[in-house]
Short mmCIF file of C-alpha atoms (C1' of nucleotides) and ligand atoms in Angstrom, two decimals:
data_model
loop_
_atom_site.label_atom_id
_atom_site.label_comp_id
_atom_site.label_asym_id
_atom_site.label_seq_id
_atom_site.Cartn_x
_atom_site.Cartn_y
_atom_site.Cartn_z
CA MET A 46 105.29 90.39 78.26
CA SER A 47 105.95 94.14 78.58
CA ILE A 48 103.48 96.89 79.23
CA SER A 49 103.96 97.89 75.34
CA THR A 50 103.00 94.90 73.99
CA LYS A 51 100.24 94.45 76.31
CA LEU A 52 98.83 98.15 75.39
CA ALA A 53 99.60 96.71 71.98
CA LYS A 54 97.11 93.96 73.00
CA LEU A 55 94.69 95.91 74.24
CA GLY A 56 94.12 97.77 70.71
CA TYR A 57 95.59 101.04 71.95
CA LYS A 58 98.18 102.92 70.14
CA PHE A 59 101.58 103.31 70.55
CA THR A 60 102.00 106.88 71.00
CA LYS A 61 104.51 108.83 72.07
CA PRO A 62 103.32 110.59 74.88
CA ARG A 63 102.40 107.24 76.68
CA LEU A 64 105.82 105.74 75.53
CA GLN A 65 107.46 108.72 77.11
CA VAL A 66 105.31 108.31 80.55
CA LEU A 67 105.77 104.09 80.47
CA ASN A 68 109.65 104.65 80.21
CA TYR A 69 109.49 107.19 82.97
CA LEU A 70 107.33 104.90 85.12
CA GLU A 71 109.54 101.84 84.75
CA LYS A 72 112.69 103.88 85.82
CA GLU A 73 110.84 105.53 88.86
CA LYS A 74 111.25 103.81 92.21
CA SER A 75 108.82 105.09 94.26
CA LEU A 76 105.53 106.90 94.31
CA ILE A 77 105.09 109.93 91.46
CA SER A 78 101.78 112.35 90.73
CA ALA A 79 100.78 113.19 87.41
CA ARG A 80 101.85 116.84 88.19
CA ASN A 81 105.43 115.73 88.90
CA LEU A 82 105.30 113.32 86.01
CA HIS A 83 104.18 116.07 83.79
CA LYS A 84 107.11 118.58 85.22
CA LYS A 85 109.55 115.13 84.42
CA ILE A 86 108.51 115.09 81.19
CA LYS A 87 107.72 118.36 79.81
CA ALA A 88 107.61 117.23 75.88
CA ILE A 89 104.25 116.34 76.39
CA ASP A 90 101.36 118.06 77.64
CA ARG A 91 99.42 118.08 80.84
CA ALA A 92 96.23 116.47 79.46
CA SER A 93 97.98 113.51 77.88
CA VAL A 94 100.01 112.54 81.01
CA TYR A 95 96.26 112.51 82.53
CA ARG A 96 94.81 110.88 79.99
CA THR A 97 97.31 107.86 79.89
CA LEU A 98 97.28 107.85 83.56
CA ASN A 99 94.07 106.99 83.58
CA LEU A 100 94.05 104.44 81.14
CA LEU A 101 96.88 102.40 82.63
CA GLU A 102 94.41 103.08 85.94
CA LYS A 103 91.72 101.47 84.14
CA GLU A 104 93.51 98.88 82.19
CA HIS A 105 95.22 98.01 85.86
CA LEU A 106 98.55 98.51 84.93
CA VAL A 107 99.15 101.04 87.34
CA ASN A 108 98.47 101.24 91.48
CA VAL A 109 97.48 104.18 92.74
CA GLU A 110 97.29 105.48 96.40
CA ILE A 111 95.57 109.42 97.12
CA ILE A 112 97.37 111.27 99.54
CA GLU A 113 95.96 114.64 100.28
CA LYS A 114 93.19 114.40 97.38
CA GLU A 115 96.97 113.74 94.75
CA LYS A 116 96.61 110.68 93.12
CA LEU A 117 100.13 109.11 93.26
CA TYR A 118 100.63 106.14 90.85
CA CYS A 119 103.39 103.34 90.59
CA LEU A 120 103.64 100.34 87.65
CA ALA A 121 101.69 97.25 89.48
CA ASP A 122 103.93 94.62 88.15
CA HIS A 123 103.56 92.54 91.26
CA PRO A 124 100.88 93.77 93.93
CA HIS A 125 101.95 95.93 96.99
CA HIS A 126 100.90 98.78 98.73
CA HIS A 127 103.25 101.75 99.88
CA ILE A 128 103.82 103.30 103.48
CA ILE A 129 104.51 106.88 103.21
CA CYS A 130 106.38 109.19 104.99
CA ARG A 131 103.88 112.58 106.06
CA LYS A 132 106.85 114.69 106.52
CA CYS A 133 108.95 114.02 103.36
CA GLY A 134 107.10 111.98 101.02
CA TYR A 135 109.78 109.18 101.03
CA ALA A 136 107.92 105.75 100.57
CA GLU A 137 108.39 102.03 101.23
CA GLU A 138 106.99 99.18 99.47
CA PHE A 139 105.39 95.81 100.78
CA ASP A 140 103.96 92.93 99.66
CA CYS A 141 99.82 92.48 99.26
CA ASP A 142 98.13 89.56 99.87
CA LYS A 143 94.59 89.95 97.34
CA ASN A 144 93.11 87.34 99.20
CA GLU A 145 92.68 88.77 102.54
CA PHE A 146 89.58 90.71 100.69
CA LYS A 147 87.93 87.60 99.31
CA LYS A 148 85.06 87.43 102.32
CA PHE A 149 82.92 89.72 101.07
CA TYR A 150 80.04 87.56 99.69
CA ASN A 151 77.47 90.81 99.40
CA PHE A 152 80.05 92.29 96.54
CA SER A 153 81.48 91.00 93.52
CA ASN A 154 84.64 92.06 91.61
CA ILE A 155 86.49 93.97 94.69
CA HIS A 156 88.97 96.87 94.61
CA HIS A 157 90.88 97.47 97.48
CA GLN A 158 93.06 100.63 98.10
CA LEU A 159 95.45 100.52 101.14
CA THR A 160 97.70 103.17 101.91
CA LEU A 161 99.88 103.78 105.27
CA THR A 162 101.47 107.01 106.44
CA GLY A 163 103.68 107.51 108.81
CA ILE A 164 106.72 109.42 110.05
CA CYS A 165 110.09 107.88 108.92
CA ASN A 166 113.03 107.42 111.01
CA LYS A 167 115.16 110.31 109.09
CA CYS A 168 112.25 112.92 110.17
CA ASN A 169 111.54 111.69 113.21
CA THR A 170 115.14 112.37 114.29
CA ILE A 171 114.92 115.55 112.75
CA THR A 172 112.25 116.73 114.70
CA ASN A 173 113.34 115.47 117.76
CA GLU A 174 116.59 116.79 118.01
CA MET B 259 82.25 110.21 126.59
CA SER B 260 80.31 112.46 124.12
CA ILE B 261 82.03 114.02 120.93
CA SER B 262 81.07 117.21 122.12
CA THR B 263 82.39 116.87 125.52
CA LYS B 264 85.42 115.44 124.11
CA LEU B 265 85.61 119.08 121.83
CA ALA B 266 85.13 120.96 125.15
CA LYS B 267 88.31 119.18 126.46
CA LEU B 268 90.19 119.77 123.63
CA GLY B 269 89.27 123.81 123.66
CA TYR B 270 87.58 124.25 120.96
CA LYS B 271 84.37 126.65 121.38
CA PHE B 272 80.47 124.72 121.45
CA THR B 273 79.03 126.30 118.37
CA LYS B 274 75.75 125.90 116.44
CA PRO B 275 77.72 124.69 112.83
CA ARG B 276 79.66 122.17 114.97
CA LEU B 277 76.68 121.18 116.95
CA GLN B 278 74.65 120.76 113.86
CA VAL B 279 77.34 118.64 112.22
CA LEU B 280 77.72 116.57 115.14
CA ASN B 281 74.09 115.59 115.23
CA TYR B 282 74.09 114.76 111.78
CA LEU B 283 77.24 112.51 111.78
CA GLU B 284 75.50 110.57 114.78
CA LYS B 285 72.18 110.34 113.10
CA GLU B 286 73.99 109.10 109.49
CA LYS B 287 74.44 104.96 109.17
CA SER B 288 76.81 105.30 106.21
CA LEU B 289 79.70 107.31 104.94
CA ILE B 290 78.80 111.12 103.89
CA SER B 291 80.31 113.69 101.90
CA ALA B 292 80.96 117.27 102.39
CA ARG B 293 78.99 118.44 100.02
CA ASN B 294 75.93 116.05 100.67
CA LEU B 295 76.41 117.02 104.82
CA HIS B 296 75.93 120.77 103.76
CA LYS B 297 72.54 119.83 101.49
CA LYS B 298 71.23 118.13 104.47
CA ILE B 299 72.21 121.50 107.17
CA LYS B 300 71.06 124.27 104.69
CA ALA B 301 71.28 126.60 107.85
CA ILE B 302 75.25 126.74 107.57
CA ASP B 303 77.51 127.64 105.32
CA ARG B 304 79.50 125.35 102.90
CA ALA B 305 82.74 126.67 104.42
CA SER B 306 82.11 126.12 108.49
CA VAL B 307 80.69 122.64 107.19
CA TYR B 308 84.41 121.51 105.63
CA ARG B 309 86.21 123.64 108.41
CA THR B 310 84.02 121.00 111.64
CA LEU B 311 85.16 118.04 109.16
CA ASN B 312 88.70 118.73 109.06
CA LEU B 313 88.78 119.61 112.78
CA LEU B 314 87.00 116.42 113.38
CA GLU B 315 89.91 114.70 111.60
CA LYS B 316 92.91 116.47 112.52
CA GLU B 317 91.14 115.67 116.47
CA HIS B 318 90.31 112.04 115.05
CA LEU B 319 86.97 111.93 115.63
CA VAL B 320 85.83 111.05 112.22
CA ASN B 321 86.88 108.34 109.82
CA VAL B 322 87.48 109.38 106.22
CA GLU B 323 87.78 107.48 102.73
CA ILE B 324 88.50 109.05 99.77
CA ILE B 325 86.31 107.97 97.04
CA GLU B 326 86.63 110.03 92.89
CA LYS B 327 88.21 112.35 94.87
CA GLU B 328 85.63 113.09 97.61
CA LYS B 329 86.36 112.75 100.94
CA LEU B 330 83.69 110.52 102.89
CA TYR B 331 83.25 110.89 106.92
CA CYS B 332 81.70 108.99 109.68
CA LEU B 333 82.07 109.44 113.11
CA ALA B 334 85.46 107.13 114.71
CA ASP B 335 83.39 105.58 117.29
CA HIS B 336 84.62 102.12 116.78
CA PRO B 337 87.63 100.90 114.63
CA HIS B 338 86.11 99.84 111.19
CA HIS B 339 86.37 100.87 107.66
CA HIS B 340 84.01 100.11 104.16
CA ILE B 341 82.92 98.69 101.73
CA ILE B 342 81.05 100.84 98.86
CA CYS B 343 79.45 99.92 95.75
CA ARG B 344 80.78 101.42 92.85
CA LYS B 345 77.79 101.58 90.89
CA CYS B 346 74.93 103.01 93.52
CA GLY B 347 77.25 103.72 96.61
CA TYR B 348 75.56 101.54 99.17
CA ALA B 349 78.34 100.59 101.88
CA GLU B 350 78.79 98.22 104.40
CA GLU B 351 81.24 98.67 107.74
CA PHE B 352 83.33 95.87 108.77
CA ASP B 353 86.19 95.37 111.80
CA CYS B 354 89.73 97.17 111.25
CA ASP B 355 92.28 95.18 113.50
CA LYS B 356 94.77 98.12 113.86
CA ASN B 357 98.22 95.76 115.39
CA GLU B 358 97.93 94.41 111.82
CA PHE B 359 100.17 97.81 110.83
CA LYS B 360 102.41 97.17 113.21
CA LYS B 361 104.94 95.86 111.65
CA PHE B 362 106.48 98.89 109.91
CA TYR B 363 109.64 99.42 112.23
CA ASN B 364 111.14 102.32 109.98
CA PHE B 365 108.09 104.50 110.62
CA SER B 366 106.38 105.91 113.61
CA ASN B 367 102.73 107.24 114.04
CA ILE B 368 101.13 105.19 111.37
CA HIS B 369 98.03 106.15 110.31
CA HIS B 370 96.05 103.90 107.70
CA GLN B 371 93.37 104.27 104.76
CA LEU B 372 91.58 101.06 103.60
CA THR B 373 88.76 101.21 101.35
CA LEU B 374 87.06 98.51 99.32
CA THR B 375 85.00 99.05 96.56
CA GLY B 376 82.53 96.34 94.92
CA ILE B 377 79.38 95.91 93.04
CA CYS B 378 76.67 94.97 95.39
CA ASN B 379 74.34 92.24 94.83
CA LYS B 380 71.51 94.81 93.87
CA CYS B 381 73.35 96.51 91.09
CA ASN B 382 74.84 93.05 89.89
CA THR B 383 71.11 91.50 89.78
CA ILE B 384 70.32 94.88 87.51
CA THR B 385 73.48 94.63 85.30
CA ASN B 386 72.73 91.23 84.11
CA GLU B 387 68.81 90.92 83.85
"C1'" DA C 57 74.15 140.67 133.72
"C1'" DT C 58 77.33 142.90 130.92
"C1'" DC C 59 81.94 143.52 129.39
"C1'" DT C 60 85.76 141.99 126.43
"C1'" DG C 61 89.13 139.74 123.49
"C1'" DA C 62 89.77 135.76 120.94
"C1'" DA C 63 87.54 131.93 117.98
"C1'" DT C 64 84.54 131.27 114.64
"C1'" DT C 65 81.36 132.26 110.85
"C1'" DG C 66 79.49 133.77 106.63
"C1'" DC C 67 80.44 135.95 102.19
"C1'" DG C 68 82.73 135.63 97.96
"C1'" DA C 69 86.82 134.79 95.89
"C1'" DA C 70 91.06 131.91 94.89
"C1'" DT C 71 93.24 127.02 93.86
"C1'" DA C 72 94.25 122.85 92.81
"C1'" DG C 73 93.86 118.60 90.55
"C1'" DT C 74 91.71 117.15 87.01
"C1'" DT C 75 88.69 117.05 82.71
"C1'" DC C 76 86.61 118.54 78.56
"C1'" DG C 77 85.75 120.25 73.35
"C1'" DC C 78 87.75 120.88 69.38
"C1'" DA C 79 90.63 122.07 65.75
"C1'" DA C 80 95.23 119.52 64.32
"C1'" DT C 81 98.08 115.69 64.24
"C1'" DA C 82 100.19 110.98 64.71
"C1'" DT C 83 98.74 106.07 64.08
"C1'" DG C 84 98.72 101.69 61.78
"C1'" DA C 85 95.13 98.96 58.51
"C1'" DT C 86 94.72 98.21 54.07
"C1'" DA D 51 100.79 106.45 49.97
"C1'" DT D 52 95.84 106.71 51.63
"C1'" DC D 53 92.22 106.49 54.54
"C1'" DA D 54 89.42 106.13 59.04
"C1'" DT D 55 90.19 107.10 63.58
"C1'" DA D 56 92.60 107.21 67.54
"C1'" DT D 57 95.14 110.80 69.82
"C1'" DT D 58 97.29 114.91 70.89
"C1'" DG D 59 98.29 119.73 72.43
"C1'" DC D 60 95.61 123.86 73.93
"C1'" DG D 61 93.30 126.73 76.70
"C1'" DA D 62 88.98 126.76 79.02
"C1'" DA D 63 85.85 124.79 81.95
"C1'" DC D 64 85.21 121.98 86.03
"C1'" DT D 65 84.76 120.51 91.10
"C1'" DA D 66 86.43 119.79 96.16
"C1'" DT D 67 87.84 122.63 98.69
"C1'" DT D 68 90.43 126.34 101.23
"C1'" DC D 69 91.22 131.59 101.73
"C1'" DG D 70 90.72 136.47 103.16
"C1'" DC D 71 88.17 139.55 105.78
"C1'" DA D 72 85.19 141.96 108.29
"C1'" DA D 73 80.91 140.71 111.20
"C1'" DT D 74 78.99 137.75 115.08
"C1'" DT D 75 79.05 134.60 118.89
"C1'" DC D 76 81.05 132.18 122.65
"C1'" DA D 77 83.50 131.98 127.14
"C1'" DG D 78 85.10 133.83 130.67
"C1'" DA D 79 85.75 137.91 133.94
"C1'" DT D 80 83.82 140.96 136.34
MN1 MN E 591 105.48 100.77 94.19
MN1 MN E 592 80.81 103.76 109.36
ZN1 ZN E 593 110.39 111.45 106.05
ZN1 ZN E 594 74.95 98.99 94.44
#
DNA sequence: ATCTGAATTGCGAATAGTTCGCAATATGAT
DNA sequence: ATCATATTGCGAACTATTCGCAATTCAGAT
């Protein structure tokens, strides 16, 4: 089921801002912040970008990672996380095994947020030459 | 080696604000934010609390988790993470196996940030009664 | 113990990401 | 087409954090 269909099923109206944000996220292969998303979609307001991303987050349709207080988003089409270069922001995905976190009997409704950061090969080379 | 000794070794001055922050963190069994730390140590300035925590973070002497855009700190005396109740903020620790993240050959100097959130037993009971 | 230069502090102003209030507009059910 | 209401755009507001800078404190040398 496409994400826009999911949104409709959840009772949300299918508006131009939402369409544009979804379109962009579907193209984007990496992580993107609200701020950069807004730069890319100049036609819609900053607040609408934030509101749409919040909605997608609430419905678990995007993954969120926080780097330096800024939320970074990508579509949650499959369970995964990212490792992000602290120098240049380059990101790679890796799969996520949700079962890993089943062991916490004292809590229910467990969510998890895992972010790895490092220095990518390219930046490492630049630094050391 | 005590943390204050470590700080001295790293060339930092041993000041009243730093002492007070360290003292408080050593007592604290849970996670605490800069804001709440400042409430507890009224004698020192907000900016000094932030500056000390940043210093401790840079030197890897505290663990940091971000919940709703606020950084939460605890002493990094042993490798661990927390699972935090989304309703009341109650936190439990769990051990961390750093070797888990060695597999990312394309990155060096890997750091990781893992945060679990859930609803604790107590809050779960309250909600359903 | 005093001196001294550098590190650190406190203060208030500034910043950055995000949210809010509200009037105007777009949506989709009838 | 009409209508109720969900959503938008705009600017102002909010919150955690940082910054600039003068005043203070620290630690090492005398
Ligand atoms: Mn991704
Ligand atoms: Mn802890
Ligand atoms: Zn890089
Ligand atoms: Zn709770």
